mmCIF file of C-alpha atoms and ligand atoms in Angstrom:
data_model
loop_
_atom_site.group_PDB
_atom_site.id
_atom_site.type_symbol
_atom_site.label_atom_id
_atom_site.label_comp_id
_atom_site.label_asym_id
_atom_site.label_seq_id
_atom_site.Cartn_x
_atom_site.Cartn_y
_atom_site.Cartn_z
ATOM 1 C CA MET A 284 -183.784 188.002 51.321
ATOM 2 C CA SER A 285 -183.290 184.149 51.453
ATOM 3 C CA LEU A 286 -180.715 182.429 53.054
ATOM 4 C CA LYS A 287 -179.007 181.241 49.739
ATOM 5 C CA LYS A 288 -179.164 184.918 48.417
ATOM 6 C CA SER A 289 -177.393 186.119 51.972
ATOM 7 C CA ILE A 290 -174.567 183.464 51.416
ATOM 8 C CA SER A 291 -174.108 184.752 47.939
ATOM 9 C CA LEU A 292 -173.750 188.213 49.099
ATOM 10 C CA LEU A 293 -171.316 187.417 51.574
ATOM 11 C CA ILE A 294 -169.367 185.448 49.279
ATOM 12 C CA VAL A 295 -169.362 188.562 46.948
ATOM 13 C CA VAL A 296 -168.288 190.642 50.097
ATOM 14 C CA ILE A 297 -165.921 188.120 50.947
ATOM 15 C CA THR A 298 -164.371 187.709 47.349
ATOM 16 C CA PHE A 299 -164.261 191.513 47.282
ATOM 17 C CA ILE A 300 -162.652 192.257 50.530
ATOM 18 C CA SER A 301 -159.953 189.837 49.736
ATOM 19 C CA CYS A 302 -158.922 190.108 46.541
ATOM 20 C CA ALA A 303 -155.761 192.594 47.043
ATOM 21 C CA THR A 304 -152.879 191.852 44.887
ATOM 22 C CA ASN A 305 -150.013 191.271 47.525
ATOM 23 C CA PRO A 306 -146.493 193.305 45.479
ATOM 24 C CA PHE A 307 -144.116 190.830 46.865
ATOM 25 C CA THR A 308 -145.497 187.520 45.822
ATOM 26 C CA GLY A 309 -148.232 188.452 42.675
ATOM 27 C CA LYS A 310 -150.593 186.681 44.276
ATOM 28 C CA LYS A 311 -154.332 187.414 45.710
ATOM 29 C CA THR A 312 -154.201 187.531 49.614
ATOM 30 C CA MET A 313 -156.734 187.352 52.088
ATOM 31 C CA ALA A 314 -156.548 190.857 54.010
ATOM 32 C CA PHE A 315 -159.475 191.929 56.045
ATOM 33 C CA VAL A 316 -157.770 193.980 58.189
ATOM 34 C CA SER A 317 -156.312 196.933 57.058
ATOM 35 C CA ASN A 318 -152.661 198.136 57.807
ATOM 36 C CA LYS A 319 -154.649 200.962 59.870
ATOM 37 C CA GLN A 320 -156.329 198.874 61.999
ATOM 38 C CA LEU A 321 -153.780 195.998 62.398
ATOM 39 C CA PHE A 322 -150.520 198.445 63.091
ATOM 40 C CA PRO A 323 -151.530 200.006 66.223
ATOM 41 C CA MET A 324 -152.613 196.552 67.849
ATOM 42 C CA ALA A 325 -148.885 195.341 67.151
ATOM 43 C CA PHE A 326 -147.204 198.700 68.227
ATOM 44 C CA ALA A 327 -149.029 198.202 71.685
ATOM 45 C CA GLN A 328 -147.820 194.638 71.714
ATOM 46 C CA TYR A 329 -144.410 195.642 70.526
ATOM 47 C CA ASN A 330 -144.048 198.153 73.132
ATOM 48 C CA GLN A 331 -145.322 195.534 75.832
ATOM 49 C CA VAL A 332 -142.536 193.100 74.653
ATOM 50 C CA LEU A 333 -140.119 196.038 74.859
ATOM 51 C CA SER A 334 -141.405 197.314 78.609
ATOM 52 C CA GLU A 335 -141.142 193.178 79.993
ATOM 53 C CA ASN A 336 -137.394 192.870 78.239
ATOM 54 C CA ASN A 337 -133.507 194.112 78.965
ATOM 55 C CA VAL A 338 -133.334 196.130 75.648
ATOM 56 C CA VAL A 339 -129.474 196.515 75.036
ATOM 57 C CA THR A 340 -128.460 199.845 73.659
ATOM 58 C CA GLY A 341 -125.367 201.627 72.691
ATOM 59 C CA THR A 342 -123.041 198.376 71.922
ATOM 60 C CA SER A 343 -121.919 197.465 69.002
ATOM 61 C CA ASP A 344 -123.994 194.756 68.411
ATOM 62 C CA ALA A 345 -127.198 197.053 69.079
ATOM 63 C CA ASP A 346 -125.688 199.478 66.491
ATOM 64 C CA MET A 347 -125.492 197.111 64.004
ATOM 65 C CA ILE A 348 -129.251 195.512 64.557
ATOM 66 C CA THR A 349 -130.030 199.191 63.866
ATOM 67 C CA ARG A 350 -127.901 199.701 60.858
ATOM 68 C CA VAL A 351 -128.824 195.954 59.249
ATOM 69 C CA GLY A 352 -132.618 197.329 59.786
ATOM 70 C CA GLN A 353 -132.235 200.566 58.286
ATOM 71 C CA ARG A 354 -130.785 199.048 55.136
ATOM 72 C CA ILE A 355 -132.898 196.496 54.676
ATOM 73 C CA ALA A 356 -135.776 198.974 55.150
ATOM 74 C CA VAL A 357 -134.077 200.909 52.610
ATOM 75 C CA ALA A 358 -134.166 198.196 50.291
ATOM 76 C CA ALA A 359 -137.827 197.256 50.609
ATOM 77 C CA GLU A 360 -138.491 200.703 49.946
ATOM 78 C CA ARG A 361 -136.751 201.155 46.821
ATOM 79 C CA TRP A 362 -137.770 197.272 45.490
ATOM 80 C CA LEU A 363 -141.380 198.687 46.212
ATOM 81 C CA ASN A 364 -140.863 202.157 44.507
ATOM 82 C CA ALA A 365 -139.216 200.794 41.570
ATOM 83 C CA ASN A 366 -142.305 198.001 41.261
ATOM 84 C CA GLY A 367 -144.908 200.972 41.174
ATOM 85 C CA GLN A 368 -145.767 200.682 44.894
ATOM 86 C CA GLN A 369 -145.279 203.798 46.071
ATOM 87 C CA GLY A 370 -146.803 204.261 49.591
ATOM 88 C CA TYR A 371 -147.055 200.971 50.492
ATOM 89 C CA LEU A 372 -144.735 201.665 53.608
ATOM 90 C CA GLU A 373 -146.834 204.373 54.603
ATOM 91 C CA ASP A 374 -148.032 203.427 57.910
ATOM 92 C CA TYR A 375 -145.077 201.483 58.626
ATOM 93 C CA LYS A 376 -142.795 202.934 61.663
ATOM 94 C CA TRP A 377 -139.716 200.972 61.810
ATOM 95 C CA GLU A 378 -138.075 199.978 64.616
ATOM 96 C CA TYR A 379 -134.699 197.598 65.668
ATOM 97 C CA LYS A 380 -134.014 196.610 68.790
ATOM 98 C CA LEU A 381 -131.563 193.922 70.299
ATOM 99 C CA ILE A 382 -133.123 192.223 73.774
ATOM 100 C CA GLU A 383 -130.696 190.644 75.968
ATOM 101 C CA SER A 384 -131.840 186.819 76.092
ATOM 102 C CA GLU A 385 -130.461 183.254 75.752
ATOM 103 C CA GLN A 386 -133.576 182.913 73.000
ATOM 104 C CA VAL A 387 -132.254 181.894 70.092
ATOM 105 C CA ASN A 388 -134.973 184.014 68.561
ATOM 106 C CA ALA A 389 -135.837 187.278 65.600
ATOM 107 C CA TRP A 390 -139.147 188.159 64.546
ATOM 108 C CA CYS A 391 -140.414 191.258 62.556
ATOM 109 C CA MET A 392 -144.221 192.719 63.994
ATOM 110 C CA PRO A 393 -146.550 194.059 61.398
ATOM 111 C CA GLY A 394 -145.732 197.249 60.731
ATOM 112 C CA GLY A 395 -142.027 197.227 60.699
ATOM 113 C CA LYS A 396 -141.274 196.298 64.573
ATOM 114 C CA ILE A 397 -138.268 194.067 64.634
ATOM 115 C CA ALA A 398 -136.548 192.499 67.578
ATOM 116 C CA PHE A 399 -133.420 190.141 67.859
ATOM 117 C CA TYR A 400 -132.591 188.263 70.543
ATOM 118 C CA THR A 401 -128.633 188.031 71.916
ATOM 119 C CA GLY A 402 -128.979 184.440 71.666
ATOM 120 C CA ILE A 403 -129.322 184.576 67.694
ATOM 121 C CA LEU A 404 -126.329 186.515 67.489
ATOM 122 C CA PRO A 405 -123.749 183.268 67.255
ATOM 123 C CA ILE A 406 -125.684 181.461 64.700
ATOM 124 C CA ALA A 407 -125.505 184.906 62.490
ATOM 125 C CA GLN A 408 -122.001 185.091 63.366
ATOM 126 C CA ASN A 409 -121.643 188.310 61.113
ATOM 127 C CA GLU A 410 -123.228 191.334 59.673
ATOM 128 C CA THR A 411 -124.406 188.990 56.615
ATOM 129 C CA GLY A 412 -125.843 186.803 58.782
ATOM 130 C CA VAL A 413 -127.551 189.274 60.612
ATOM 131 C CA ALA A 414 -128.949 191.005 57.427
ATOM 132 C CA ALA A 415 -130.117 187.137 56.212
ATOM 133 C CA ILE A 416 -132.038 187.074 59.493
ATOM 134 C CA MET A 417 -133.829 190.463 58.631
ATOM 135 C CA GLY A 418 -134.384 190.309 55.237
ATOM 136 C CA HIS A 419 -136.208 186.756 56.116
ATOM 137 C CA GLU A 420 -138.445 188.162 58.928
ATOM 138 C CA VAL A 421 -138.906 191.756 57.074
ATOM 139 C CA ALA A 422 -140.617 189.681 54.502
ATOM 140 C CA HIS A 423 -143.012 187.748 56.753
ATOM 141 C CA ALA A 424 -144.154 191.064 57.551
ATOM 142 C CA LEU A 425 -144.073 192.669 54.045
ATOM 143 C CA ALA A 426 -145.834 190.099 52.492
ATOM 144 C CA ASN A 427 -148.756 189.823 55.213
ATOM 145 C CA HIS A 428 -148.146 186.346 56.306
ATOM 146 C CA GLY A 429 -149.613 187.359 59.839
ATOM 147 C CA GLN A 430 -152.292 189.310 58.436
ATOM 148 C CA GLN A 431 -153.363 186.337 56.096
ATOM 149 C CA ARG A 432 -153.398 184.161 59.106
ATOM 150 C CA MET A 433 -155.608 186.638 60.922
ATOM 151 C CA SER A 434 -157.895 186.758 57.962
ATOM 152 C CA ALA A 435 -158.088 182.956 58.062
ATOM 153 C CA ALA A 436 -159.114 182.683 61.863
ATOM 154 C CA TYR A 437 -161.841 185.415 61.132
ATOM 155 C CA ILE A 438 -163.216 183.228 58.903
ATOM 156 C CA GLN A 439 -163.094 180.325 61.034
ATOM 157 C CA GLN A 440 -164.958 182.450 63.318
ATOM 158 C CA GLY A 441 -167.653 183.721 61.345
ATOM 159 C CA LEU A 442 -166.477 186.984 62.040
ATOM 160 C CA ALA A 443 -165.340 188.230 58.515
ATOM 161 C CA VAL A 444 -167.717 190.980 57.553
ATOM 162 C CA ALA A 445 -168.499 191.940 60.860
ATOM 163 C CA GLY A 446 -165.005 192.113 61.471
ATOM 164 C CA ASN A 447 -164.030 193.878 58.868
ATOM 165 C CA VAL A 448 -166.324 196.600 59.316
ATOM 166 C CA ALA A 449 -165.877 197.887 62.957
ATOM 167 C CA LEU A 450 -162.899 196.442 64.358
ATOM 168 C CA ALA A 451 -160.375 198.912 66.103
ATOM 169 C CA ASN A 452 -160.708 198.737 69.437
ATOM 170 C CA ASP A 453 -162.704 195.142 69.499
ATOM 171 C CA GLN A 454 -161.222 192.984 72.067
ATOM 172 C CA ARG A 455 -162.372 190.025 69.462
ATOM 173 C CA ALA A 456 -159.992 191.826 67.213
ATOM 174 C CA LEU A 457 -157.104 191.802 69.624
ATOM 175 C CA GLY A 458 -157.997 188.167 70.676
ATOM 176 C CA ILE A 459 -157.854 186.851 67.376
ATOM 177 C CA PHE A 460 -154.453 189.518 66.714
ATOM 178 C CA ASN A 461 -152.717 187.489 69.790
ATOM 179 C CA GLN A 462 -153.858 184.020 68.614
ATOM 180 C CA SER A 463 -152.890 184.720 65.203
ATOM 181 C CA TYR A 464 -149.367 186.286 66.006
ATOM 182 C CA GLY A 465 -148.501 183.887 69.168
ATOM 183 C CA ILE A 466 -148.390 186.513 71.699
ATOM 184 C CA GLY A 467 -148.136 185.525 75.298
ATOM 185 C CA SER A 468 -148.555 187.909 78.227
ATOM 186 C CA GLN A 469 -144.669 187.350 79.026
ATOM 187 C CA VAL A 470 -143.059 185.854 76.066
ATOM 188 C CA PHE A 471 -142.957 186.306 72.456
ATOM 189 C CA GLY A 472 -143.834 182.838 70.861
ATOM 190 C CA MET A 473 -143.736 183.164 67.405
ATOM 191 C CA LEU A 474 -146.224 180.757 65.973
ATOM 192 C CA PRO A 475 -144.572 178.500 62.765
ATOM 193 C CA PHE A 476 -145.525 180.324 59.598
ATOM 194 C CA SER A 477 -147.074 177.497 56.698
ATOM 195 C CA ARG A 478 -143.724 176.107 54.394
ATOM 196 C CA SER A 479 -145.275 178.412 51.457
ATOM 197 C CA HIS A 480 -144.697 181.153 53.577
ATOM 198 C CA GLU A 481 -141.410 180.348 54.508
ATOM 199 C CA THR A 482 -140.235 179.706 51.057
ATOM 200 C CA GLU A 483 -141.909 183.218 49.813
ATOM 201 C CA ALA A 484 -139.575 185.117 52.968
ATOM 202 C CA ASP A 485 -136.738 182.938 51.842
ATOM 203 C CA LYS A 486 -136.924 184.404 48.352
ATOM 204 C CA ILE A 487 -138.104 187.967 49.400
ATOM 205 C CA GLY A 488 -135.148 188.047 52.408
ATOM 206 C CA VAL A 489 -132.578 186.947 49.641
ATOM 207 C CA TYR A 490 -133.732 189.653 47.456
ATOM 208 C CA LEU A 491 -133.843 192.628 50.055
ATOM 209 C CA MET A 492 -130.530 191.526 51.346
ATOM 210 C CA ALA A 493 -128.562 191.758 47.999
ATOM 211 C CA ILE A 494 -130.226 195.032 47.179
ATOM 212 C CA ALA A 495 -129.155 196.041 50.410
ATOM 213 C CA GLU A 496 -125.380 194.926 49.581
ATOM 214 C CA TYR A 497 -125.174 192.406 51.624
ATOM 215 C CA ASN A 498 -123.668 189.132 49.853
ATOM 216 C CA PRO A 499 -126.734 186.789 49.084
ATOM 217 C CA ASP A 500 -124.393 183.625 48.840
ATOM 218 C CA GLU A 501 -124.365 184.393 52.624
ATOM 219 C CA ALA A 502 -127.898 183.139 53.438
ATOM 220 C CA ALA A 503 -127.473 178.974 52.907
ATOM 221 C CA GLU A 504 -124.284 179.219 55.029
ATOM 222 C CA LEU A 505 -126.651 180.760 57.625
ATOM 223 C CA TRP A 506 -129.253 177.952 57.482
ATOM 224 C CA LYS A 507 -126.597 175.245 57.491
ATOM 225 C CA ARG A 508 -125.279 176.826 60.691
ATOM 226 C CA MET A 509 -128.731 177.255 61.871
ATOM 227 C CA LYS A 510 -129.015 173.119 60.943
ATOM 228 C CA ALA A 511 -126.233 172.544 62.845
ATOM 229 C CA ASN A 512 -127.044 174.265 65.707
ATOM 230 C CA SER A 513 -131.112 172.852 65.991
ATOM 231 C CA GLY A 514 -130.296 169.703 67.424
ATOM 232 C CA GLY A 515 -130.955 168.684 71.189
ATOM 233 C CA GLN A 516 -133.992 168.178 73.304
ATOM 234 C CA ALA A 517 -135.768 171.618 72.918
ATOM 235 C CA PRO A 518 -134.814 173.357 69.784
ATOM 236 C CA PRO A 519 -134.851 176.782 70.105
ATOM 237 C CA GLU A 520 -137.754 178.795 69.422
ATOM 238 C CA PHE A 521 -136.690 180.603 65.906
ATOM 239 C CA LEU A 522 -135.253 177.216 65.007
ATOM 240 C CA SER A 523 -138.609 175.056 65.778
ATOM 241 C CA THR A 524 -140.496 176.977 63.877
ATOM 242 C CA HIS A 525 -137.438 177.736 60.842
ATOM 243 C CA PRO A 526 -136.244 174.220 60.444
ATOM 244 C CA SER A 527 -133.394 173.989 58.085
ATOM 245 C CA SER A 528 -133.624 171.145 55.882
ATOM 246 C CA ASP A 529 -131.319 170.308 52.845
ATOM 247 C CA THR A 530 -134.196 171.702 50.543
ATOM 248 C CA ARG A 531 -134.377 174.966 52.206
ATOM 249 C CA ILE A 532 -130.481 175.424 51.824
ATOM 250 C CA SER A 533 -130.357 174.147 48.228
ATOM 251 C CA ASN A 534 -133.151 176.738 47.337
ATOM 252 C CA LEU A 535 -131.484 179.606 48.822
ATOM 253 C CA GLN A 536 -128.684 178.511 46.865
ATOM 254 C CA LYS A 537 -130.514 178.520 43.409
ATOM 255 C CA LEU A 538 -132.138 181.995 44.704
ATOM 256 C CA ALA A 539 -128.572 183.764 45.120
ATOM 257 C CA PRO A 540 -127.367 184.337 41.744
ATOM 258 C CA LYS A 541 -131.525 185.313 41.061
ATOM 259 C CA ALA A 542 -130.816 187.733 43.904
ATOM 260 C CA LYS A 543 -127.657 189.474 42.738
ATOM 261 C CA ALA A 544 -129.608 189.634 39.129
ATOM 262 C CA GLU A 545 -132.332 191.962 41.017
ATOM 263 C CA ALA A 546 -129.871 193.712 43.077
ATOM 264 C CA LYS A 547 -127.794 194.926 39.557
ATOM 265 C CA LYS A 548 -131.042 196.702 38.310
ATOM 266 C CA PHE A 549 -130.367 198.875 41.412
ATOM 267 C CA GLY A 550 -126.626 199.320 40.748
ATOM 268 C CA VAL A 551 -125.749 196.935 43.062
ATOM 269 C CA THR A 552 -122.131 194.845 41.578
ATOM 270 C CA THR A 553 -120.599 194.118 44.804
ATOM 271 C CA TYR A 554 -121.076 193.432 48.201
ATOM 272 C CA ARG A 555 -120.249 194.281 51.806
ATOM 273 C CA PRO A 556 -117.046 192.088 53.224
ATOM 274 C CA ILE A 557 -118.509 188.924 55.242
ATOM 275 C CA ASN A 558 -116.862 189.651 58.513
HETATM 276 ZN ZN1 ZN B 855 -139.706 182.498 58.672
#
């Protein structure tokens, strides 16, 4: 086969693999790695993070994280089912943990593995604030933002096609996974998402919190508090990867009525009290 033909074939193959429409954004996104390949790596990393940290259990805060997480997961499932996406969460294994740490951080790994650090709770301030953060982080996972970054790394390293064929236990796959999600050996350090991914996560996040009966008006208030806390010499992890600009806050204010209209389709007309 000529080089030209090989390249054409490669492009066809890549285009074919990458044409997966994301139900949350309606956009075609790159997904060289299937959930079945990706999730086991994420689950193993999640367990490692838990084993290296002090996981809080049996407190009202730990219970709150579980409760909010479950409600956001149910909201995601209801939204997906209503949009003809039954089975989208098939391989998800939701887990919601609170980690004892001064770090201002929270994240959701592929497959629904969520961690909140106690250091972010004062900024969340109340359960609705936790729901706003939870919705945002879950949205990154549902929209496969990390997976898209991982796919981009495959292209960069020329592994796209070969990578897709046999990845499961490949060391290279693990390396690219760690690199794409920013996982160090000790501390899970989150890599910043692109601005467009942040905007997507903000939108999906407020919809999810509203469907879960948390008042979406509180999202903008949360990010105002984030903004007030982002000063200082070394901004904490979450705040450095999630700059809270006036644009972000005003976008969230505009999204809140839309989220309420969406939640109404699911019978939600009142919200839990903010306290
Ligand atoms: Zn984010």
